[in-house]
Amino acid sequence: MPTAQVLIVGSGPTGLTLACDLARRSVAVRIIDKSPDFPRSSRAKGPNPRSLEVLEDLGIVDRVLAAGSMPPPMRKYRNGLPIADTDPFEASRPTPDTPYDRPWMVAQWRLEEILRDRLAEYGVHVELDAEATGLAAGPESVTVTLADGRSLAARYVVGCDGGHSLVRKLLGIPFEGKTTEEQMMVCGDVEADGLDRGYWHQWFDEDGAVLLCPIPGTRSGWWFQAGPERDRAGAPVPPSLESFRRLFARHTGLPGTQLTRADLLSTYRVNERMADRYRVGRVLLAGDAAHVHSIAGGLGMNTGIQDAFNLGWKLARVVTGQSDPGLLDTYEEERLPVASWTLDITSERLRATLEAIKQPGGGLDAAGTAETTGLTRGYRWSSLSPTGSTTPRLRAGDRAPDAPCRDAATGAPTRLFEAFAGPHFTLLGFGPGTADTLRATEAAYGDAVRAYGVGAGGPADLADEAGHARTAYGIEPGADILVLVRPDNHVALISPAADSQAVGTYMDRLSGTAFRRL
């Protein structure tokens, strides 16, 4: 018999997010990684607004915010001289429906540490020095062979093992796309003194660039990125402290000795590749194992986190017998188009950035748009999103907005996101005409669906005194509307209260012994 219901291969942000989501749903999960030690690389610069919403649902956003900082203004240089300071988020403010208006900078190793700590609270720990070398699928389980000769069995396996994913290769899934060899950077974590840590410094010249971004939580740590040196034959010089010092001196005009340490070195090339399938039987892919793309816009780690959040509730329903395995097909159905879009938008943002830096004052702010926040992506095309399920502002499949409310019983301030948080569906009833359906749904589905009446006055669970919830959801005055929200905080269904069977029909189809498309 399998020793775990789900085995996750790879303990980066994608694998850890999935493990946390499964563990809180009482799914027996194991997570392994081939590395002998946890990495200390800063790498990805942090979660975008949509990923912050995911991390809030997992109960750790306060820890992430405390460990990091908001993105600093960008100071751009030309010929070694500062010529422009730009704050891409200067005009941004949180709104009632969007509590996070900007990405948050936190070293990747620190984010992973926070996720591991959360996972440990469920009694699950990453198993290091466990390199997967083989995969064998049976009718009821999958067996993963490790380099040390051990075998681990689980009902499902998820490959979260990065762009060079062995799980993907063992499945024989093509990873089509291209690698642009001429677009490369050398990167690393460096120590540097004498620079103002209130800025992300960006030196762009016609013959190259050096970028230094302060690493939150450190006294003198910086992310270093630069175009590589070239040897006499034109080949890129491997990253090293000595090479970084030469690049720093050349582009900044400052002494190279200001860089006192460089480690976790890497060479980055622009890869744009995507798997054509996310599932083969009992094995699935997520994160970089399924898609890689340009770093422009900062969507790499974030797309993986959001893959995991989409997959977690579906996989949990299947392994606990609440849904037929056909539900897992909707993971690929929903997330593969998002990956395709991500490849397109990051490629376009890279082109825009390369054009911007040709002019004095241009910089990495050209890479960010409203679309790179992650807040605009939904699943309107999904078979889980019924047609005709709409309000003037929302359709089934859209991200479910937040809104400040008050707990009608205590008067304490609360938010819709607090109602959503956790491994359940949420049913919102706008208007007194929804009361009967709310109570009947709770009685029929128990903890699987939590129901809340949302009203401006009178009997309601959540008081929407300022009308922010009705505005966010596009509920017209006097209308009695039901909104069912999925566990990944996307709208499942919008229905008039008069259709009292709509919610039950949706949940019953989802829970059927043979999953039926909605």
Coordinates of C-alpha atoms in Angstrom, one line a residue:
M1 CA 0.0 0.0 0.0
P2 CA 1.2 3.6 -0.7
T3 CA 2.8 5.3 2.4
A4 CA 1.4 8.6 1.3
Q5 CA -1.6 9.8 -0.6
V6 CA 0.5 12.4 -2.5
L7 CA 4.3 12.5 -3.1
I8 CA 5.8 15.9 -4.1
V9 CA 9.1 15.9 -5.9
G10 CA 10.9 19.3 -5.4
S11 CA 10.7 21.6 -2.4
G12 CA 10.8 25.1 -3.9
P13 CA 8.0 27.5 -3.5
T14 CA 5.7 25.5 -5.8
G15 CA 6.1 22.2 -4.0
L16 CA 5.9 23.8 -0.6
T17 CA 2.7 25.7 -1.4
L18 CA 1.1 22.5 -2.7
A19 CA 2.3 20.5 0.4
C20 CA 0.9 23.1 2.8
D21 CA -2.4 23.2 1.0
L22 CA -2.7 19.4 1.0
A23 CA -1.6 19.1 4.6
R24 CA -4.2 21.5 5.9
R25 CA -6.8 19.3 4.1
S26 CA -5.6 16.3 6.1
V27 CA -4.1 14.7 3.0
A28 CA -1.1 12.4 3.8
V29 CA 1.7 14.1 1.9
R30 CA 5.4 13.6 1.5
I31 CA 7.8 16.1 -0.1
I32 CA 11.3 15.2 -1.2
D33 CA 14.2 17.1 -2.7
K34 CA 17.5 15.9 -4.2
S35 CA 19.5 18.7 -2.5
P36 CA 21.5 17.7 0.6
D37 CA 20.8 21.1 2.2
F38 CA 18.2 23.8 1.9
P39 CA 19.3 26.5 -0.6
R40 CA 20.2 30.0 0.6
S41 CA 19.9 31.7 -2.8
S42 CA 17.9 34.9 -3.0
R43 CA 16.9 34.2 -6.7
A44 CA 13.2 35.2 -7.2
K45 CA 12.5 38.6 -5.8
G46 CA 9.2 37.8 -4.1
P47 CA 5.5 37.2 -4.4
N48 CA 3.2 39.4 -6.6
P49 CA -0.2 40.6 -5.3
R50 CA -2.0 37.5 -6.3
S51 CA 0.5 35.2 -4.7
L52 CA 0.3 37.4 -1.5
E53 CA -3.4 36.5 -1.5
V54 CA -2.6 32.8 -1.8
L55 CA -0.1 33.2 1.1
E56 CA -2.8 34.9 3.2
D57 CA -5.1 32.0 2.6
L58 CA -2.4 29.7 3.8
G59 CA -2.1 31.8 7.0
I60 CA 1.5 33.1 6.5
V61 CA 1.2 36.4 4.7
D62 CA 2.0 38.3 7.9
R63 CA 5.3 36.4 8.3
V64 CA 6.2 37.1 4.6
L65 CA 5.5 40.8 5.0
A66 CA 7.6 41.0 8.1
A67 CA 10.5 39.1 6.5
G68 CA 10.6 41.4 3.4
S69 CA 10.0 44.9 2.3
M70 CA 8.1 46.8 -0.4
P71 CA 10.1 47.3 -3.7
P72 CA 12.4 50.3 -3.4
P73 CA 12.5 53.0 -6.0
M74 CA 14.7 52.4 -8.9
R75 CA 17.8 54.6 -9.4
K76 CA 19.0 54.6 -13.0
Y77 CA 22.5 55.6 -14.1
R78 CA 24.1 56.5 -17.4
N79 CA 27.9 56.7 -17.7
G80 CA 28.1 56.1 -14.0
L81 CA 26.0 59.1 -13.1
P82 CA 22.5 59.0 -11.5
I83 CA 19.9 60.5 -14.0
A84 CA 16.5 59.3 -12.8
D85 CA 14.7 57.9 -9.8
T86 CA 11.5 56.0 -10.5
D87 CA 9.0 54.4 -8.1
P88 CA 6.7 52.2 -10.2
F89 CA 4.3 51.9 -7.3
E90 CA 4.3 55.6 -6.2
A91 CA 0.6 56.0 -7.1
S92 CA -0.5 52.5 -6.1
R93 CA -2.8 52.1 -3.1
P94 CA -4.7 49.1 -1.7
T95 CA -8.4 49.2 -2.5
P96 CA -11.3 47.5 -0.8
D97 CA -11.3 44.6 -3.3
T98 CA -7.5 44.4 -3.7
P99 CA -5.6 44.5 -0.4
Y100 CA -2.2 44.0 -2.0
D101 CA -1.3 46.7 -4.5
R102 CA 2.3 45.8 -5.2
P103 CA 4.7 42.8 -5.1
W104 CA 6.7 42.2 -1.9
M105 CA 10.4 41.7 -1.9
V106 CA 11.7 38.8 0.1
A107 CA 14.6 36.4 -0.6
Q108 CA 13.5 33.1 -2.0
W109 CA 15.3 31.1 0.7
R110 CA 13.4 33.1 3.3
L111 CA 10.1 32.5 1.7
E112 CA 10.8 28.8 1.5
E113 CA 11.8 28.8 5.1
I114 CA 8.4 30.4 6.1
L115 CA 6.6 27.8 4.0
R116 CA 8.6 24.9 5.6
D117 CA 7.8 26.3 9.0
R118 CA 4.1 26.3 8.1
L119 CA 4.3 22.8 6.7
A120 CA 6.0 21.6 9.9
E121 CA 3.0 22.9 11.9
Y122 CA 1.0 20.1 10.1
G123 CA 3.7 17.6 11.1
V124 CA 5.2 17.4 7.6
H125 CA 8.9 17.9 6.9
V126 CA 10.9 18.1 3.7
E127 CA 13.0 15.0 3.1
L128 CA 16.4 16.1 1.8
D129 CA 19.1 14.1 -0.1
A130 CA 16.3 12.2 -1.8
E131 CA 17.0 12.2 -5.6
A132 CA 14.3 10.7 -7.7
T133 CA 15.7 8.5 -10.5
G134 CA 12.8 6.3 -11.6
L135 CA 9.0 6.3 -11.9
A136 CA 6.7 3.4 -12.3
A137 CA 2.9 3.8 -12.4
G138 CA 0.5 1.1 -11.4
P139 CA -3.3 1.0 -11.4
E140 CA -3.6 2.3 -7.9
S141 CA -0.4 4.0 -7.1
V142 CA 2.9 5.4 -8.4
T143 CA 6.4 4.3 -7.2
V144 CA 9.3 6.6 -7.3
T145 CA 12.8 5.1 -7.1
L146 CA 15.5 7.1 -5.4
A147 CA 19.2 7.3 -6.1
D148 CA 20.0 5.5 -2.8
G149 CA 17.9 2.5 -3.9
R150 CA 14.8 3.3 -1.8
S151 CA 11.3 3.3 -3.3
L152 CA 8.5 5.6 -2.3
A153 CA 4.9 4.8 -3.2
A154 CA 1.9 7.2 -3.3
R155 CA -1.5 7.4 -4.9
Y156 CA -0.4 10.5 -6.8
V157 CA 3.0 12.1 -7.6
V158 CA 3.5 15.8 -8.5
G159 CA 6.7 16.9 -10.2
C160 CA 7.7 20.4 -8.8
D161 CA 11.3 19.8 -9.6
G162 CA 12.1 22.8 -11.8
G163 CA 12.9 23.5 -15.5
H164 CA 15.2 20.4 -15.7
S165 CA 12.4 18.2 -14.2
L166 CA 13.3 14.6 -14.1
V167 CA 9.6 13.7 -13.5
R168 CA 8.7 15.4 -16.8
K169 CA 11.5 13.6 -18.6
L170 CA 10.5 10.2 -17.2
L171 CA 6.9 10.9 -18.3
G172 CA 8.2 11.6 -21.8
I173 CA 6.4 14.9 -22.0
P174 CA 8.0 17.3 -24.6
F175 CA 9.2 20.7 -23.4
E176 CA 8.9 22.6 -26.5
G177 CA 10.2 26.2 -27.0
K178 CA 13.5 28.0 -27.4
T179 CA 16.6 29.1 -25.5
T180 CA 17.9 32.5 -26.6
E181 CA 21.7 32.1 -26.0
E182 CA 22.6 35.7 -26.6
Q183 CA 20.2 37.0 -23.9
M184 CA 22.0 36.0 -20.7
M185 CA 22.9 37.4 -17.3
V186 CA 25.3 36.4 -14.6
C187 CA 23.8 36.5 -11.2
G188 CA 24.6 36.0 -7.5
D189 CA 24.3 37.2 -4.0
V190 CA 27.0 39.7 -3.1
E191 CA 28.1 41.8 -0.1
A192 CA 28.6 45.5 -0.8
D193 CA 29.1 48.6 1.3
G194 CA 28.8 52.2 0.4
L195 CA 25.5 52.0 -1.6
D196 CA 22.2 53.5 -0.5
R197 CA 20.0 50.6 0.4
G198 CA 16.9 52.7 -0.2
Y199 CA 17.2 52.1 -4.0
W200 CA 17.4 49.4 -6.6
H201 CA 20.5 50.6 -8.5
Q202 CA 20.5 50.1 -12.2
W203 CA 23.5 51.1 -14.4
F204 CA 22.7 50.8 -18.1
D205 CA 25.3 51.5 -20.7
E206 CA 25.4 50.8 -24.4
D207 CA 27.9 47.9 -23.8
G208 CA 26.2 46.3 -20.8
A209 CA 24.6 46.7 -17.4
V210 CA 24.9 46.1 -13.7
L211 CA 21.9 45.9 -11.4
L212 CA 22.1 45.8 -7.6
C213 CA 19.0 45.3 -5.5
P214 CA 19.1 45.2 -1.7
I215 CA 18.2 41.9 -0.1
P216 CA 15.6 42.5 2.7
G217 CA 16.7 41.4 6.1
T218 CA 20.4 41.7 5.5
R219 CA 22.8 44.6 6.4
S220 CA 24.9 44.6 3.2
G221 CA 23.4 41.8 1.0
W222 CA 22.5 42.6 -2.6
W223 CA 21.2 40.7 -5.6
F224 CA 23.7 41.2 -8.4
Q225 CA 22.7 40.9 -12.1
A226 CA 24.8 41.9 -15.1
G227 CA 25.5 41.1 -18.7
P228 CA 28.5 38.7 -18.6
E229 CA 32.1 39.6 -19.5
R230 CA 33.3 38.1 -22.7
D231 CA 36.7 36.5 -23.3
R232 CA 38.8 37.3 -26.4
A233 CA 36.9 34.7 -28.4
G234 CA 33.6 36.3 -27.4
A235 CA 32.5 33.5 -25.1
P236 CA 30.8 34.5 -21.8
V237 CA 33.1 34.5 -18.7
P238 CA 31.7 32.3 -15.9
P239 CA 30.5 34.3 -12.9
S240 CA 32.9 34.9 -10.0
L241 CA 33.7 37.6 -7.5
E242 CA 36.6 38.8 -9.6
S243 CA 34.4 39.0 -12.7
F244 CA 31.7 40.8 -10.8
R245 CA 34.2 43.3 -9.5
R246 CA 35.4 44.1 -13.0
L247 CA 31.9 44.5 -14.3
F248 CA 31.0 46.7 -11.3
A249 CA 34.0 49.0 -11.8
R250 CA 33.4 49.2 -15.5
H251 CA 29.7 50.3 -15.4
T252 CA 29.5 52.2 -12.1
G253 CA 32.9 54.0 -12.0
L254 CA 33.2 52.8 -8.4
P255 CA 36.0 50.6 -7.0
G256 CA 35.4 47.0 -7.7
T257 CA 36.6 46.2 -4.2
Q258 CA 33.3 47.5 -2.8
L259 CA 32.0 44.0 -3.6
T260 CA 33.4 41.9 -0.8
R261 CA 31.7 38.5 -1.3
A262 CA 29.9 36.8 -4.1
D263 CA 28.2 33.4 -3.8
L264 CA 25.3 31.3 -5.1
L265 CA 26.5 32.3 -8.6
S266 CA 24.6 31.3 -11.7
T267 CA 24.3 32.1 -15.4
Y268 CA 20.8 32.9 -16.6
R269 CA 19.7 32.4 -20.2
V270 CA 16.2 33.3 -21.5
N271 CA 14.3 30.1 -21.9
E272 CA 10.7 30.0 -23.2
R273 CA 9.3 26.5 -22.9
M274 CA 6.1 24.8 -22.0
A275 CA 4.9 21.2 -21.5
D276 CA 2.0 20.2 -23.7
R277 CA 0.5 18.1 -20.9
Y278 CA 0.3 18.6 -17.1
R279 CA -1.0 15.2 -16.2
V280 CA -0.2 11.6 -17.2
G281 CA -2.5 9.3 -15.2
R282 CA -1.5 9.7 -11.5
V283 CA 1.5 12.0 -12.2
L284 CA 1.2 15.7 -12.6
L285 CA 3.5 18.7 -13.2
A286 CA 3.6 22.2 -11.6
G287 CA 5.7 25.3 -11.7
D288 CA 8.9 25.4 -13.7
A289 CA 8.6 21.7 -14.4
A290 CA 5.7 22.6 -16.6
H291 CA 6.7 26.1 -18.0
V292 CA 9.7 28.4 -18.0
H293 CA 9.9 31.9 -19.5
S294 CA 11.7 35.3 -19.3
I295 CA 12.1 36.8 -15.9
A296 CA 10.6 40.1 -17.1
G297 CA 7.6 40.8 -15.0
G298 CA 8.6 38.5 -12.2
L299 CA 6.0 35.8 -13.0
G300 CA 8.2 32.6 -12.7
M301 CA 7.9 31.7 -9.0
N302 CA 4.4 33.3 -8.9
T303 CA 3.0 31.2 -11.7
G304 CA 4.2 28.1 -9.8
I305 CA 2.6 29.2 -6.5
Q306 CA -0.6 29.8 -8.3
D307 CA -0.4 26.4 -10.1
A308 CA -0.1 24.8 -6.7
F309 CA -3.1 26.7 -5.3
N310 CA -5.2 25.6 -8.3
L311 CA -4.2 22.0 -8.0
G312 CA -4.3 21.6 -4.2
W313 CA -8.0 21.6 -3.6
K314 CA -8.7 19.4 -6.6
L315 CA -6.1 16.8 -5.7
A316 CA -7.4 16.7 -2.1
R317 CA -11.0 16.1 -3.2
V318 CA -9.9 13.2 -5.4
V319 CA -7.6 11.4 -2.9
T320 CA -10.3 11.8 -0.2
G321 CA -13.0 10.3 -2.4
Q322 CA -15.0 13.5 -2.7
S323 CA -14.6 13.8 -6.5
D324 CA -13.8 11.5 -9.4
P325 CA -10.2 11.6 -10.8
G326 CA -11.7 13.4 -13.9
L327 CA -11.6 16.6 -11.8
L328 CA -7.8 16.6 -12.1
D329 CA -8.2 17.2 -15.9
T330 CA -9.5 20.7 -15.0
Y331 CA -6.0 21.6 -13.6
E332 CA -4.4 21.3 -17.0
E333 CA -7.5 22.9 -18.6
E334 CA -7.2 26.0 -16.4
R335 CA -3.5 26.4 -15.9
L336 CA -2.0 25.4 -19.3
P337 CA -3.6 28.5 -21.0
V338 CA -2.3 30.6 -18.2
A339 CA 1.2 29.3 -18.8
S340 CA 0.9 30.0 -22.5
W341 CA -0.3 33.6 -21.7
T342 CA 2.7 34.0 -19.3
L343 CA 5.2 33.0 -22.0
D344 CA 3.6 35.7 -24.3
I345 CA 3.4 38.5 -21.7
T346 CA 6.9 37.9 -20.4
S347 CA 8.4 37.8 -23.9
E348 CA 6.6 41.1 -24.7
R349 CA 7.7 42.7 -21.4
L350 CA 11.3 41.6 -22.1
R351 CA 11.2 43.3 -25.5
A352 CA 9.7 46.4 -23.9
T353 CA 12.5 46.5 -21.3
L354 CA 15.3 46.0 -23.8
E355 CA 13.9 48.9 -25.8
A356 CA 13.5 51.1 -22.7
I357 CA 17.1 50.7 -21.5
K358 CA 18.4 52.0 -24.8
Q359 CA 17.4 55.4 -23.6
P360 CA 18.8 57.3 -20.6
G361 CA 16.4 56.9 -17.7
G362 CA 15.0 53.6 -18.9
G363 CA 15.0 50.7 -16.5
L364 CA 13.3 47.6 -15.2
D365 CA 10.1 49.4 -14.4
A366 CA 9.2 48.8 -18.1
A367 CA 8.7 45.1 -17.3
G368 CA 5.8 45.6 -15.0
T369 CA 2.2 46.2 -15.9
A370 CA -1.2 45.6 -14.3
E371 CA -1.2 42.2 -15.9
T372 CA 1.9 41.1 -14.1
T373 CA 0.2 41.5 -10.7
G374 CA -1.5 38.1 -11.3
L375 CA -4.9 39.7 -10.4
T376 CA -6.3 39.6 -13.9
R377 CA -6.0 35.9 -14.6
G378 CA -9.2 33.8 -14.3
Y379 CA -10.7 30.7 -15.8
R380 CA -13.8 31.9 -17.7
W381 CA -13.2 29.2 -20.3
S382 CA -13.1 26.4 -17.8
S383 CA -15.6 23.6 -17.7
L384 CA -15.9 24.5 -14.0
S385 CA -17.3 27.9 -14.9
P386 CA -20.9 27.7 -16.1
T387 CA -21.9 29.9 -18.9
G388 CA -24.4 32.7 -18.1
S389 CA -23.1 32.8 -14.5
T390 CA -22.4 36.5 -14.4
T391 CA -23.0 40.0 -12.9
P392 CA -22.1 43.3 -14.5
R393 CA -18.6 43.0 -12.9
L394 CA -17.9 39.3 -12.6
R395 CA -18.2 36.0 -14.4
A396 CA -17.7 32.5 -13.2
G397 CA -14.0 31.7 -13.2
D398 CA -12.9 35.2 -12.2
R399 CA -10.8 36.0 -9.1
A400 CA -13.1 36.5 -6.2
P401 CA -12.6 40.1 -4.9
D402 CA -12.0 41.0 -1.2
A403 CA -14.2 43.5 0.7
P404 CA -14.1 45.0 4.2
C405 CA -17.2 44.0 6.3
R406 CA -18.3 43.7 9.9
D407 CA -19.1 40.5 11.7
A408 CA -22.8 41.1 12.3
A409 CA -22.8 39.2 15.6
T410 CA -19.8 40.9 17.3
G411 CA -19.4 44.1 15.3
A412 CA -15.8 43.3 14.8
P413 CA -14.2 44.3 11.4
T414 CA -13.5 41.4 9.1
R415 CA -13.0 40.8 5.3
L416 CA -14.3 38.5 2.7
F417 CA -10.8 37.0 2.4
E418 CA -11.1 36.0 6.0
A419 CA -14.3 34.1 5.2
F420 CA -12.7 32.4 2.2
A421 CA -9.5 31.4 4.1
G422 CA -9.3 27.6 4.5
P423 CA -10.0 24.4 2.7
H424 CA -13.7 25.0 1.8
F425 CA -16.1 26.5 -0.7
T426 CA -17.7 29.8 0.4
L427 CA -21.3 30.7 -0.4
L428 CA -22.1 34.4 -0.3
G429 CA -25.7 35.4 -0.2
F430 CA -26.5 39.0 -1.2
G431 CA -30.0 40.1 -0.1
P432 CA -32.5 38.6 2.3
G433 CA -34.0 36.4 -0.4
T434 CA -30.9 34.1 -0.2
A435 CA -31.3 33.2 3.5
D436 CA -33.1 29.9 2.9
T437 CA -30.5 28.6 0.4
L438 CA -27.6 29.6 2.7
R439 CA -29.0 27.6 5.6
A440 CA -30.0 24.6 3.4
T441 CA -26.5 24.6 1.8
E442 CA -24.8 24.5 5.2
A443 CA -27.0 21.7 6.4
A444 CA -26.4 19.7 3.2
Y445 CA -22.6 20.1 2.9
G446 CA -21.4 20.8 6.4
D447 CA -17.8 22.2 6.6
A448 CA -17.3 21.7 2.8
V449 CA -19.3 24.9 2.2
R450 CA -19.4 27.8 4.6
A451 CA -22.3 30.2 4.0
Y452 CA -22.6 33.9 4.8
G453 CA -25.3 36.3 4.3
V454 CA -23.9 39.7 3.2
G455 CA -26.2 42.6 3.8
A456 CA -26.3 46.4 4.3
G457 CA -28.8 46.0 7.2
G458 CA -31.1 43.6 8.8
P459 CA -30.3 39.9 9.4
A460 CA -26.9 39.0 7.9
D461 CA -23.7 37.3 8.9
L462 CA -21.5 40.0 7.3
A463 CA -22.6 43.6 7.4
D464 CA -21.7 45.4 4.2
E465 CA -22.3 48.8 5.6
A466 CA -20.2 50.8 3.0
G467 CA -21.4 48.6 0.1
H468 CA -17.9 47.5 -0.8
A469 CA -18.9 43.9 -1.2
R470 CA -21.9 44.6 -3.4
T471 CA -19.8 46.9 -5.5
A472 CA -16.9 44.4 -5.9
Y473 CA -19.3 41.7 -7.0
G474 CA -21.5 43.9 -9.2
I475 CA -24.7 43.2 -7.2
E476 CA -27.4 45.6 -8.2
P477 CA -29.5 47.3 -5.5
G478 CA -32.4 45.1 -4.4
A479 CA -31.1 42.0 -6.1
D480 CA -30.9 38.7 -4.3
I481 CA -27.8 36.9 -5.7
L482 CA -25.8 33.8 -4.6
V483 CA -22.1 33.7 -5.3
L484 CA -20.2 30.4 -4.8
V485 CA -16.5 30.8 -4.3
R486 CA -14.0 27.9 -5.0
P487 CA -11.4 27.0 -2.4
D488 CA -8.8 28.7 -4.6
N489 CA -10.8 31.9 -4.3
H490 CA -12.2 32.0 -7.8
V491 CA -15.8 32.4 -8.6
A492 CA -17.5 29.0 -9.1
L493 CA -21.1 30.1 -9.7
I494 CA -23.3 33.2 -9.7
S495 CA -27.0 32.5 -9.5
P496 CA -30.2 34.4 -8.6
A497 CA -31.7 33.3 -5.3
A498 CA -34.8 32.2 -7.2
D499 CA -32.8 29.3 -8.6
S500 CA -32.5 27.6 -5.2
Q501 CA -31.1 24.4 -6.8
A502 CA -28.1 25.9 -8.6
V503 CA -25.6 25.6 -5.8
G504 CA -26.6 22.1 -4.9
T505 CA -26.5 21.0 -8.6
Y506 CA -23.0 22.5 -8.9
M507 CA -21.7 20.7 -5.8
D508 CA -23.4 17.4 -6.6
R509 CA -21.8 17.4 -10.1
L510 CA -18.4 18.2 -8.6
S511 CA -18.9 15.4 -6.1
G512 CA -20.4 12.8 -8.4
T513 CA -18.9 9.3 -8.7
A514 CA -18.0 10.2 -12.3
F515 CA -17.0 13.8 -12.6
R516 CA -19.4 15.6 -15.1
R517 CA -18.4 18.8 -16.7
L518 CA -20.5 21.7 -15.5

